[in-house]
CSV table of C-alpha atoms and ligand atoms in Angstrom, one decimal:
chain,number,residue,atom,x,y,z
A,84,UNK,CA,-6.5,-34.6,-79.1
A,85,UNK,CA,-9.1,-33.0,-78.1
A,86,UNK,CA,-10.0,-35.4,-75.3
A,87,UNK,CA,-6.8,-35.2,-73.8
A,88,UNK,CA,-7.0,-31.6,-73.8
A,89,UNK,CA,-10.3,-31.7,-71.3
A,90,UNK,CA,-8.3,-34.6,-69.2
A,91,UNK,CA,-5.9,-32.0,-68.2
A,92,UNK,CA,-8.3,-29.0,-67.7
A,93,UNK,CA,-10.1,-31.9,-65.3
A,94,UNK,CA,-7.2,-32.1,-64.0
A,95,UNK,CA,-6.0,-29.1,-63.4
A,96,UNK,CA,-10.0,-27.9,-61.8
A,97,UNK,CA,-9.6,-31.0,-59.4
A,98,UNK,CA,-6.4,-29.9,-58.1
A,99,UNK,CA,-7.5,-26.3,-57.9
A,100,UNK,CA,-10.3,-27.5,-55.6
A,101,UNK,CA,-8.5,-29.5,-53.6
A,102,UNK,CA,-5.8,-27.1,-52.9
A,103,UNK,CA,-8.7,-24.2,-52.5
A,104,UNK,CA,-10.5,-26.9,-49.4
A,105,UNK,CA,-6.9,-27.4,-47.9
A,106,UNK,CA,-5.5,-24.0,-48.1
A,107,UNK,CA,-8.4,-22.9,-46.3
A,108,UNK,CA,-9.5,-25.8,-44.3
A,109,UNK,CA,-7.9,-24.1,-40.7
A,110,UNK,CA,-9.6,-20.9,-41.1
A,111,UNK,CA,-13.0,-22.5,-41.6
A,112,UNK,CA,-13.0,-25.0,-39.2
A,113,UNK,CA,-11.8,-22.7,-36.5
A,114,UNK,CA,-14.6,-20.3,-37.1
A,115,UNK,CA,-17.3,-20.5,-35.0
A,116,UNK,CA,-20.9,-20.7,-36.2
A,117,UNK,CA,-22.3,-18.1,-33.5
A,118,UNK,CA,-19.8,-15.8,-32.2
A,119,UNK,CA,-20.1,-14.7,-28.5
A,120,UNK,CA,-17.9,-11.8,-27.4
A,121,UNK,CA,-18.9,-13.0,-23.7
A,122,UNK,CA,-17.6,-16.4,-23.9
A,123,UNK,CA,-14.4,-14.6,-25.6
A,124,UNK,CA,-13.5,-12.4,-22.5
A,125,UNK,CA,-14.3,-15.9,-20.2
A,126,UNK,CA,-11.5,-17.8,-22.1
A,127,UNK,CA,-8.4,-14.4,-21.6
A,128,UNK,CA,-6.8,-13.9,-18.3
A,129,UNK,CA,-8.3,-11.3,-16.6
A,130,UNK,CA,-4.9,-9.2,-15.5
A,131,UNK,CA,-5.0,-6.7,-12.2
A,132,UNK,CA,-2.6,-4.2,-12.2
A,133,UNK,CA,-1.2,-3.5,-8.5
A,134,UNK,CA,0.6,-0.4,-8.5
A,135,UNK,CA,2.7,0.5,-5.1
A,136,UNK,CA,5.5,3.4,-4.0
A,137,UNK,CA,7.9,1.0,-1.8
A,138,UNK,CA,11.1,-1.5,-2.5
A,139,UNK,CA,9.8,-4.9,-3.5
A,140,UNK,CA,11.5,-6.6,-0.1
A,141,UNK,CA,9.6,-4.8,2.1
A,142,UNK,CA,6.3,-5.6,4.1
A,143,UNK,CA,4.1,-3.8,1.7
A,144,UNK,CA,6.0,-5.0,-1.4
A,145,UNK,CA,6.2,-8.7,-0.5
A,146,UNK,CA,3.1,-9.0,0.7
A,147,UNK,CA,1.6,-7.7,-3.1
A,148,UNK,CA,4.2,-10.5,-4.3
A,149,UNK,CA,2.3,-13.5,-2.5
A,150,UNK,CA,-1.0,-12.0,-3.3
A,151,UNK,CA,-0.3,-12.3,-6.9
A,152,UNK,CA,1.1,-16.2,-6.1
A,153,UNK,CA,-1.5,-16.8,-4.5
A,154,UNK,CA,-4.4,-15.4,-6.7
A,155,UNK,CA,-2.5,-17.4,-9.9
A,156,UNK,CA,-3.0,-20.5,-7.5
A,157,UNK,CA,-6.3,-20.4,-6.6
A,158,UNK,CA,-7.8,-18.8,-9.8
A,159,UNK,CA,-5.8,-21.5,-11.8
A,160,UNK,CA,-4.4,-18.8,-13.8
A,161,UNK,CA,-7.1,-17.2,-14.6
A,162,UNK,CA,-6.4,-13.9,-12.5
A,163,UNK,CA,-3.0,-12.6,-13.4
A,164,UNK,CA,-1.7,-9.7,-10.5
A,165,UNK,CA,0.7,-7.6,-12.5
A,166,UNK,CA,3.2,-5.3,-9.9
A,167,UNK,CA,4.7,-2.3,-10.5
A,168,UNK,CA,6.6,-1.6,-7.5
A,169,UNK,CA,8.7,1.9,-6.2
A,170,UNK,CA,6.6,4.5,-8.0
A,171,UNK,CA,7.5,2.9,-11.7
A,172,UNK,CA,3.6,3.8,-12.8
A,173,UNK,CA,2.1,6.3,-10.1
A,174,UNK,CA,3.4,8.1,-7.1
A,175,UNK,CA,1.2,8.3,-4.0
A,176,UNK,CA,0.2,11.9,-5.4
A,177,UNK,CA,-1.8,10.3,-7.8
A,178,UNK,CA,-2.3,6.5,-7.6
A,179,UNK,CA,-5.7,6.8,-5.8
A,180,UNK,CA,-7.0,8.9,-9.0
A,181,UNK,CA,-5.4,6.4,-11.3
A,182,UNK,CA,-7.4,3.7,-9.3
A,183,UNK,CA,-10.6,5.2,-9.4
A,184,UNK,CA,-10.4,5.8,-13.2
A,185,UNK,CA,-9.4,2.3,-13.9
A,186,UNK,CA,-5.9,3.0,-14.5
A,187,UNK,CA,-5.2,0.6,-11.9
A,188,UNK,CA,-7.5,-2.0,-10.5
A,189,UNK,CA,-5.4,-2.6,-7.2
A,190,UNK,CA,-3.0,0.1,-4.7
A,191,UNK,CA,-2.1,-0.1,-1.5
A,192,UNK,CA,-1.6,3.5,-0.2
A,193,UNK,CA,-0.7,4.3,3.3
A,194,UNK,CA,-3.1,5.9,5.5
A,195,UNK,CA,-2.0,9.9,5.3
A,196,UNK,CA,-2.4,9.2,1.7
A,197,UNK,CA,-6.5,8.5,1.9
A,198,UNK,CA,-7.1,11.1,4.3
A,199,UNK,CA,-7.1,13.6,1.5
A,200,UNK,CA,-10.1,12.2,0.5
A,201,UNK,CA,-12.0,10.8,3.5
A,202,UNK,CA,-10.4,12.9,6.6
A,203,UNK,CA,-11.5,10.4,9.0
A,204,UNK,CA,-8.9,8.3,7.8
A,205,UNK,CA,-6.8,10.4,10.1
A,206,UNK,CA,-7.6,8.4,13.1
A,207,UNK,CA,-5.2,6.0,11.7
A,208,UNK,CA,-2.6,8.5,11.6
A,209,UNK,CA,-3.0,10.2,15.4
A,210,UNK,CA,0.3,10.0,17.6
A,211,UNK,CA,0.2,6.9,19.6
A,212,UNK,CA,-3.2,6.0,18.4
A,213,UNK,CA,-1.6,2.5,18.8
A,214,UNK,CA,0.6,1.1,21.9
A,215,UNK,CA,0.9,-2.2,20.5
A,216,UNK,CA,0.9,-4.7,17.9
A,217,UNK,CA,-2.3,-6.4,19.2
A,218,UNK,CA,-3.9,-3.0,19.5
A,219,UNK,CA,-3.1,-2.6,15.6
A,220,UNK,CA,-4.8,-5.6,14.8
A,221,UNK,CA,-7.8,-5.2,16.8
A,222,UNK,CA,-8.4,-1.7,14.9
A,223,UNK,CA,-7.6,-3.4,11.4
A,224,UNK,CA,-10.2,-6.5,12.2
A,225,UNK,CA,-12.3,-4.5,14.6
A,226,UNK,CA,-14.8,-1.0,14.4
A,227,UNK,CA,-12.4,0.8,13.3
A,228,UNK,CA,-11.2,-1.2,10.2
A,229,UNK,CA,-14.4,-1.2,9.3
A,230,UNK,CA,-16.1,1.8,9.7
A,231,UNK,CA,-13.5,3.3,7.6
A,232,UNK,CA,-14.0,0.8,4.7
A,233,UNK,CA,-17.5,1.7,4.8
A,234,UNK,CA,-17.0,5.1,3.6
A,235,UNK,CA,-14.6,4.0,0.3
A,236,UNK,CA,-17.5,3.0,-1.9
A,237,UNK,CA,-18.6,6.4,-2.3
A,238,UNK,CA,-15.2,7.1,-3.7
A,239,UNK,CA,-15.2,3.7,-6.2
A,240,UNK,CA,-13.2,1.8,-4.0
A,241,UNK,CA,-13.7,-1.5,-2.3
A,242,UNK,CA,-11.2,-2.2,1.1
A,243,UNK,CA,-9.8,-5.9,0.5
A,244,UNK,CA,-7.6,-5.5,3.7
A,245,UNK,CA,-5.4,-4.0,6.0
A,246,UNK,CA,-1.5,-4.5,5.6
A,247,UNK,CA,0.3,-3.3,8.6
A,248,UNK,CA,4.1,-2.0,7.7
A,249,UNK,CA,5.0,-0.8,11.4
A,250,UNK,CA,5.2,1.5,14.0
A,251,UNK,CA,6.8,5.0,12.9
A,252,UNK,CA,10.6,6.6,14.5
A,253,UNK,CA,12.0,9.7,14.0
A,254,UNK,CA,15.5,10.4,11.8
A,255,UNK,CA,17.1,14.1,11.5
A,256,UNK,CA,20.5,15.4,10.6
A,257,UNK,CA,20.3,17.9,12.7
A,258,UNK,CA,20.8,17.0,16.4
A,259,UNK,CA,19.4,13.7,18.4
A,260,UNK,CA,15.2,13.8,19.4
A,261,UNK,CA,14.8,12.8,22.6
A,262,UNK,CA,12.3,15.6,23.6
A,263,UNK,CA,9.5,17.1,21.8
A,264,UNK,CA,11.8,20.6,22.3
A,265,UNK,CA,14.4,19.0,20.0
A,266,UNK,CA,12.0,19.6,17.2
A,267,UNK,CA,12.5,22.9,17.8
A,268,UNK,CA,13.6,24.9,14.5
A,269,UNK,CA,13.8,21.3,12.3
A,270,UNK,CA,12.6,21.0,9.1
A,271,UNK,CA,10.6,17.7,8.5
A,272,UNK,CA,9.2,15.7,5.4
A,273,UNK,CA,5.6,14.8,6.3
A,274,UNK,CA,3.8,11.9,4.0
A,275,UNK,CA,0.6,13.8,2.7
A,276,UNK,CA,-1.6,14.3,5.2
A,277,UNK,CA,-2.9,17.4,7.2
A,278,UNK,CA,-2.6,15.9,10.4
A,279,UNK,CA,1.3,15.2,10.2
A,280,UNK,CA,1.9,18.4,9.6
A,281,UNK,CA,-0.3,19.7,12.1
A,282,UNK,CA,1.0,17.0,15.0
A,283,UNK,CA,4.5,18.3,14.2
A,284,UNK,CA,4.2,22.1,13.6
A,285,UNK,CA,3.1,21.9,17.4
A,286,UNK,CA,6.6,22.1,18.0
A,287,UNK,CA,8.2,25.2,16.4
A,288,UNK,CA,9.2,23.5,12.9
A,289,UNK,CA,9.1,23.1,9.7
A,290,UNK,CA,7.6,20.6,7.1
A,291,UNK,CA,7.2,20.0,3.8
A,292,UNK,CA,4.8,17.0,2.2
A,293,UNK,CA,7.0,15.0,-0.4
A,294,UNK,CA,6.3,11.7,-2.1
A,295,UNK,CA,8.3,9.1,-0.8
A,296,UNK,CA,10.6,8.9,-3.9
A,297,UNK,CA,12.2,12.0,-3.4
A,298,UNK,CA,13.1,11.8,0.1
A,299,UNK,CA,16.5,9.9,0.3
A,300,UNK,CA,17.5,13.0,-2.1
A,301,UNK,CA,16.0,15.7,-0.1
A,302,UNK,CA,17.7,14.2,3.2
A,303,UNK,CA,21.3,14.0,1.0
A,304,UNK,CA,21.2,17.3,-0.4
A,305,UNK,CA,20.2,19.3,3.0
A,306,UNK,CA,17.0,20.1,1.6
A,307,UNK,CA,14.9,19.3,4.9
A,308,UNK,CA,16.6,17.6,7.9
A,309,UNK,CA,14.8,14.6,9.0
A,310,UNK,CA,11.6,12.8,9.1
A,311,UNK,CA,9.5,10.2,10.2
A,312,UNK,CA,9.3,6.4,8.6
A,313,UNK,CA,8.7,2.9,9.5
A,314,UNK,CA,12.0,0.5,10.1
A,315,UNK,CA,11.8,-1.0,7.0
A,316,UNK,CA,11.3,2.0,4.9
A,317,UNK,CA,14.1,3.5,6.3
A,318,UNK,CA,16.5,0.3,5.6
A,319,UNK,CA,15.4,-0.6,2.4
A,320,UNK,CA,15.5,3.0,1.0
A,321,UNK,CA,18.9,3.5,2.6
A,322,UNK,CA,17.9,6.3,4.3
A,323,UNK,CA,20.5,5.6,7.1
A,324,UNK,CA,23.3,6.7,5.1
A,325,UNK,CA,22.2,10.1,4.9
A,326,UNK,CA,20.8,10.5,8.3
A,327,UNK,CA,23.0,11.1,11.3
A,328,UNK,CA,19.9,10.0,14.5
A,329,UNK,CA,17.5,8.1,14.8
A,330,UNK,CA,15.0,8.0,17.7
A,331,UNK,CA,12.8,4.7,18.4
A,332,UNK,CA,9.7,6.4,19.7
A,333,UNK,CA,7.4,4.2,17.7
A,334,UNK,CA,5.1,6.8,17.8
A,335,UNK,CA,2.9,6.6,15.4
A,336,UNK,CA,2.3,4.0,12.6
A,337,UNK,CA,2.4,3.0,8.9
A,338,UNK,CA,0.1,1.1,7.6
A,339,UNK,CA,-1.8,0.0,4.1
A,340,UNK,CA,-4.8,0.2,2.8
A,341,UNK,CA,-5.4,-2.4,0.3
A,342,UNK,CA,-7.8,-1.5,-2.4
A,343,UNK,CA,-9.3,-2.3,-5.4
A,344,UNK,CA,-11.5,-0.2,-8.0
A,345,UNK,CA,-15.3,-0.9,-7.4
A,346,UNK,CA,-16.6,-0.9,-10.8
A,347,UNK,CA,-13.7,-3.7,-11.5
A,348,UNK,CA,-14.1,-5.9,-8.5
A,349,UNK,CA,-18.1,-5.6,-8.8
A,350,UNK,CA,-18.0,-7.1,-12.5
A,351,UNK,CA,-15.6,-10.1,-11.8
A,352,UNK,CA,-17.6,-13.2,-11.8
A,353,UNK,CA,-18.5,-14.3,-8.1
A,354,UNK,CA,-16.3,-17.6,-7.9
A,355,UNK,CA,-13.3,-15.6,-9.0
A,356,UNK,CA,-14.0,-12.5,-6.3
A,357,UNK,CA,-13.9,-15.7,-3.8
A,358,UNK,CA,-11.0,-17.1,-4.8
A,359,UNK,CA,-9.3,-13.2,-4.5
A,360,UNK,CA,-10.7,-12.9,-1.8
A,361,UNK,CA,-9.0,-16.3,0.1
A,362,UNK,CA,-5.7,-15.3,-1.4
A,363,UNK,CA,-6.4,-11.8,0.2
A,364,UNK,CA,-7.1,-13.6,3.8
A,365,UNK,CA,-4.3,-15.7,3.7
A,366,UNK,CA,-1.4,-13.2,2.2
A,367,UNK,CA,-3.1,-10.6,4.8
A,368,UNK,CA,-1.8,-13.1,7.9
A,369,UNK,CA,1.1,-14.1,6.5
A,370,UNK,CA,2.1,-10.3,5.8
A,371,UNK,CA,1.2,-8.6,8.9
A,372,UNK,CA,3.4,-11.3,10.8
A,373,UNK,CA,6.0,-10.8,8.3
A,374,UNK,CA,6.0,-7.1,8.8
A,375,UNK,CA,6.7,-6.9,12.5
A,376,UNK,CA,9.8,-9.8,11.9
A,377,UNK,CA,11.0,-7.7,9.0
A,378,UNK,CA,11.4,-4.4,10.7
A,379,UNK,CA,13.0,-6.0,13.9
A,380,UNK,CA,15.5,-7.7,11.9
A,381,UNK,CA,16.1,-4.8,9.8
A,382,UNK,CA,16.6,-2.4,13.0
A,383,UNK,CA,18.9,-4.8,14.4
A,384,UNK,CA,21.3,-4.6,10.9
A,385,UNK,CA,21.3,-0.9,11.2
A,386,UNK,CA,22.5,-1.1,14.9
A,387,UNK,CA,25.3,-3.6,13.3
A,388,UNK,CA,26.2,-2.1,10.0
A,389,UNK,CA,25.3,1.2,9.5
A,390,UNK,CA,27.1,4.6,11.7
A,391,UNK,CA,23.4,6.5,12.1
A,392,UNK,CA,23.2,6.5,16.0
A,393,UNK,CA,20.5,5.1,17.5
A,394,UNK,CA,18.6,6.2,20.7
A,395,UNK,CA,15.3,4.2,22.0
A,396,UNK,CA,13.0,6.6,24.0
A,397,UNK,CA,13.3,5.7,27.9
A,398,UNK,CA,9.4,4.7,29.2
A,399,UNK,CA,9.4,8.7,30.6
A,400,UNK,CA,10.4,10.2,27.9
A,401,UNK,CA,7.7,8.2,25.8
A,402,UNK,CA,5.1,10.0,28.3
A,403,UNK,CA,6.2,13.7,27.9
A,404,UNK,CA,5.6,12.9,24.0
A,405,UNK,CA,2.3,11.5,24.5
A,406,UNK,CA,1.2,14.9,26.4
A,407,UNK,CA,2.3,16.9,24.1
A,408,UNK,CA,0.4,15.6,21.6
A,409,UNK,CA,-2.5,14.8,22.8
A,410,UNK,CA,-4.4,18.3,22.3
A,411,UNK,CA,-4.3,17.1,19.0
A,412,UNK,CA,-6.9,14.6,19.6
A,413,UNK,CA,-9.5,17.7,20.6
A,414,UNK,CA,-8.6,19.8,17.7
A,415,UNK,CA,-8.9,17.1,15.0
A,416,UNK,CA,-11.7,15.7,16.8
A,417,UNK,CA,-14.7,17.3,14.5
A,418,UNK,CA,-12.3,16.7,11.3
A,419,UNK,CA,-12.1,12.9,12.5
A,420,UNK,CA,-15.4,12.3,14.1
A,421,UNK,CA,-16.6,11.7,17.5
A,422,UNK,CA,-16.9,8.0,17.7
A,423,UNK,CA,-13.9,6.8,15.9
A,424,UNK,CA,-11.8,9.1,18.7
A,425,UNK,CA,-13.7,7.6,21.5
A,426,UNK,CA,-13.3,4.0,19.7
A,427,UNK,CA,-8.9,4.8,19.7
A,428,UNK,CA,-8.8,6.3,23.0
A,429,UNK,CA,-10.5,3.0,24.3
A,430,UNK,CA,-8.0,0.9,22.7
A,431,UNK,CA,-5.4,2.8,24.3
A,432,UNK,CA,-6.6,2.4,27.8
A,433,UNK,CA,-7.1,-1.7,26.7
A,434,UNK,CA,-3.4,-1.6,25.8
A,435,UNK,CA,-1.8,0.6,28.5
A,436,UNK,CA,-2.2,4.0,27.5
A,437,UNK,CA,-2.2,6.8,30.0
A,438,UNK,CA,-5.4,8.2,28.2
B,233,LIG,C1,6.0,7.3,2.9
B,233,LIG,O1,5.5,8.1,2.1
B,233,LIG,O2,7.0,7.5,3.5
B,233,LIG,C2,5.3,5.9,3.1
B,233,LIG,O3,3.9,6.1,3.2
B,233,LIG,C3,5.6,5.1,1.9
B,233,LIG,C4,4.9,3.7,2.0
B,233,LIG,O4,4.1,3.4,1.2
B,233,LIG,O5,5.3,3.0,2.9
């Protein structure tokens, strides 16, 4: 009796055991001997958030989309490129904050929007600081592209690239712009930037700086009467159903900035900050083509299907605008610097200027 008794308390220890080894057999084996936080943040996807104020079919908003294709291609996944496209995280009043804090690790602002913080950045934003496309480039990939990447480190920032959108026309409700006297009395939103308002308050008006979010409701509601925007940013906002003119006087332009937070970028491992870096090269091309076939498509369905009437500035009336502004060049001259003036005013004489 008593032997049988101990059989089944042998038993019952054996199978005790057993199920103790396989009940917790996964959790042991998985653990490792040494644990290494480093080799733990090697094996997750390292995720930058890209935070932007446009549509998503626009220059600026496809181009973030083939950056993030691209980086998942060439990083084999180990780079994710999150987007958050019109406004959703920050507007432009407080995206480059967000960035240098780490909010962020990636925006792509447009040049009035830096200028609050480096005011040479302005140069970008002078009236016909640009007669052409090629003229564009050559200041993205030239001196001028770079001097003014120089200064972002000592703001956190690193410049990855230029995007270009395109060149800038003029929308009201209140009458056609075909001279600067049209102006006259008009009240204009102005992207954020000192110099906008200055180069319009030469002529008798108003303006009034407002993210780009609010303006399709400010034009509705009468709240200011026209303003200033690229092709695509007035299509793709609809902003040509609640303006009455528009004047092609391509007289300034919108471009990006494409940054990314310095502390970030600097602690990525160097193969991956190549591999960003060729996705960056290669969506940069392909976007700034894109962008100059996007907007001239886009003007010519607003010719087609919208009723906002359209005037293109003759090659004399261009002129007249071009003297008006260009005291502006003098006055912002110690605000913007002396070289990166000379450096625009020779790329207008290169490309046809009058200056
Ligand atoms: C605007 O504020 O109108 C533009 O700068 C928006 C943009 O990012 O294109």
């Amino acid at each position: 009796m008593m032997r049988s008794y101990l059989g089944i308390a042998a038993i019952v220890l054996l199978g005790l055991a057993v199920a103790l080894i396989v009940g917790f057999y996964p959790v042991l084996s998985q653990t490792p001997v040494v644990y290494d936080d480093e080799q733990e943040d090697f094996d997750q996807q390292i995720v930058i958030k890209f935070s932007h104020v446009v549509a998503e079919n626009t220059p600026k908003g496809l181009a973030a989309q083939e950056f993030a294709r691209l980086v998942q291609v060439k990083t084999n996944d180990r780079v994710k490129v999150e987007i958050y496209p019109n406004g959703v995280l920050f507007s432009e009043v407080d995206e480059i904050q967000a960035l240098q804090q780490g909010n962020v690790q990636m925006i792509a602002p447009s040049f009035p929007n830096l200028s609050e913080w480096l005011p040479s950045w302005m140069a970008l934003d002078l009236p016909f600081a640009f007669l052409t496309h090629d003229a564009v480039q050559e200041a993205f990939e030239g001196k001028i592209g770079m001097t003014l990447f120089g200064q972002l480190e000592k703001v956190n920032m690193v410049g990855m690239a230029y995007w270009g959108n395109g060149f800038k026309q003029m929308t009201s409700n209140k009458g056609p712009i075909i001279l600067p006297s049209d102006l006259k009395g008009q009240h204009f939103r102005t992207m954020r930037s000192k110099l906008l308002d200055a180069e319009f308050r030469m002529f008798d008006m108003r303006t009034t700086e407002m993210p780009f979010n609010q303006v399709y409701r400010s034009y509705e509601t009468g709240m200011v009467d026209g303003g200033e925007n690229s092709i695509s940013n007035i299509y793709t906002k609809k902003f040509y159903q609640v303006q009455k003119y528009m004047t092609i006087s391509n007289h300034g332009y919108l471009g990006y900035a494409v940054l990314m937070n310095r502390d970030f970028w600097q602690r990525l491992p160097a193969d991956l900050q190549r591999q960003i870096q060729e996705a960056m090269k290669e969506t940069t091309e392909w976007a700034n083509l894109n962008a100059v076939r996007m907007n001239e498509k886009q003007l010519e369905e607003m010719k087609s299907e919208s009723r906002i009437q359209i005037y293109t500035l003759t090659p004399e009336e261009r002129m007249k605008w071009m003297k008006a502004w260009d005291p502006i060049y003098d006055q912002y001259e110690p605000v913007i610097g002396t070289e990166l003036i000379k450096q625009i005013r020779l790329l207008q004489q290169k490309y046809g200027g009058s200056s």
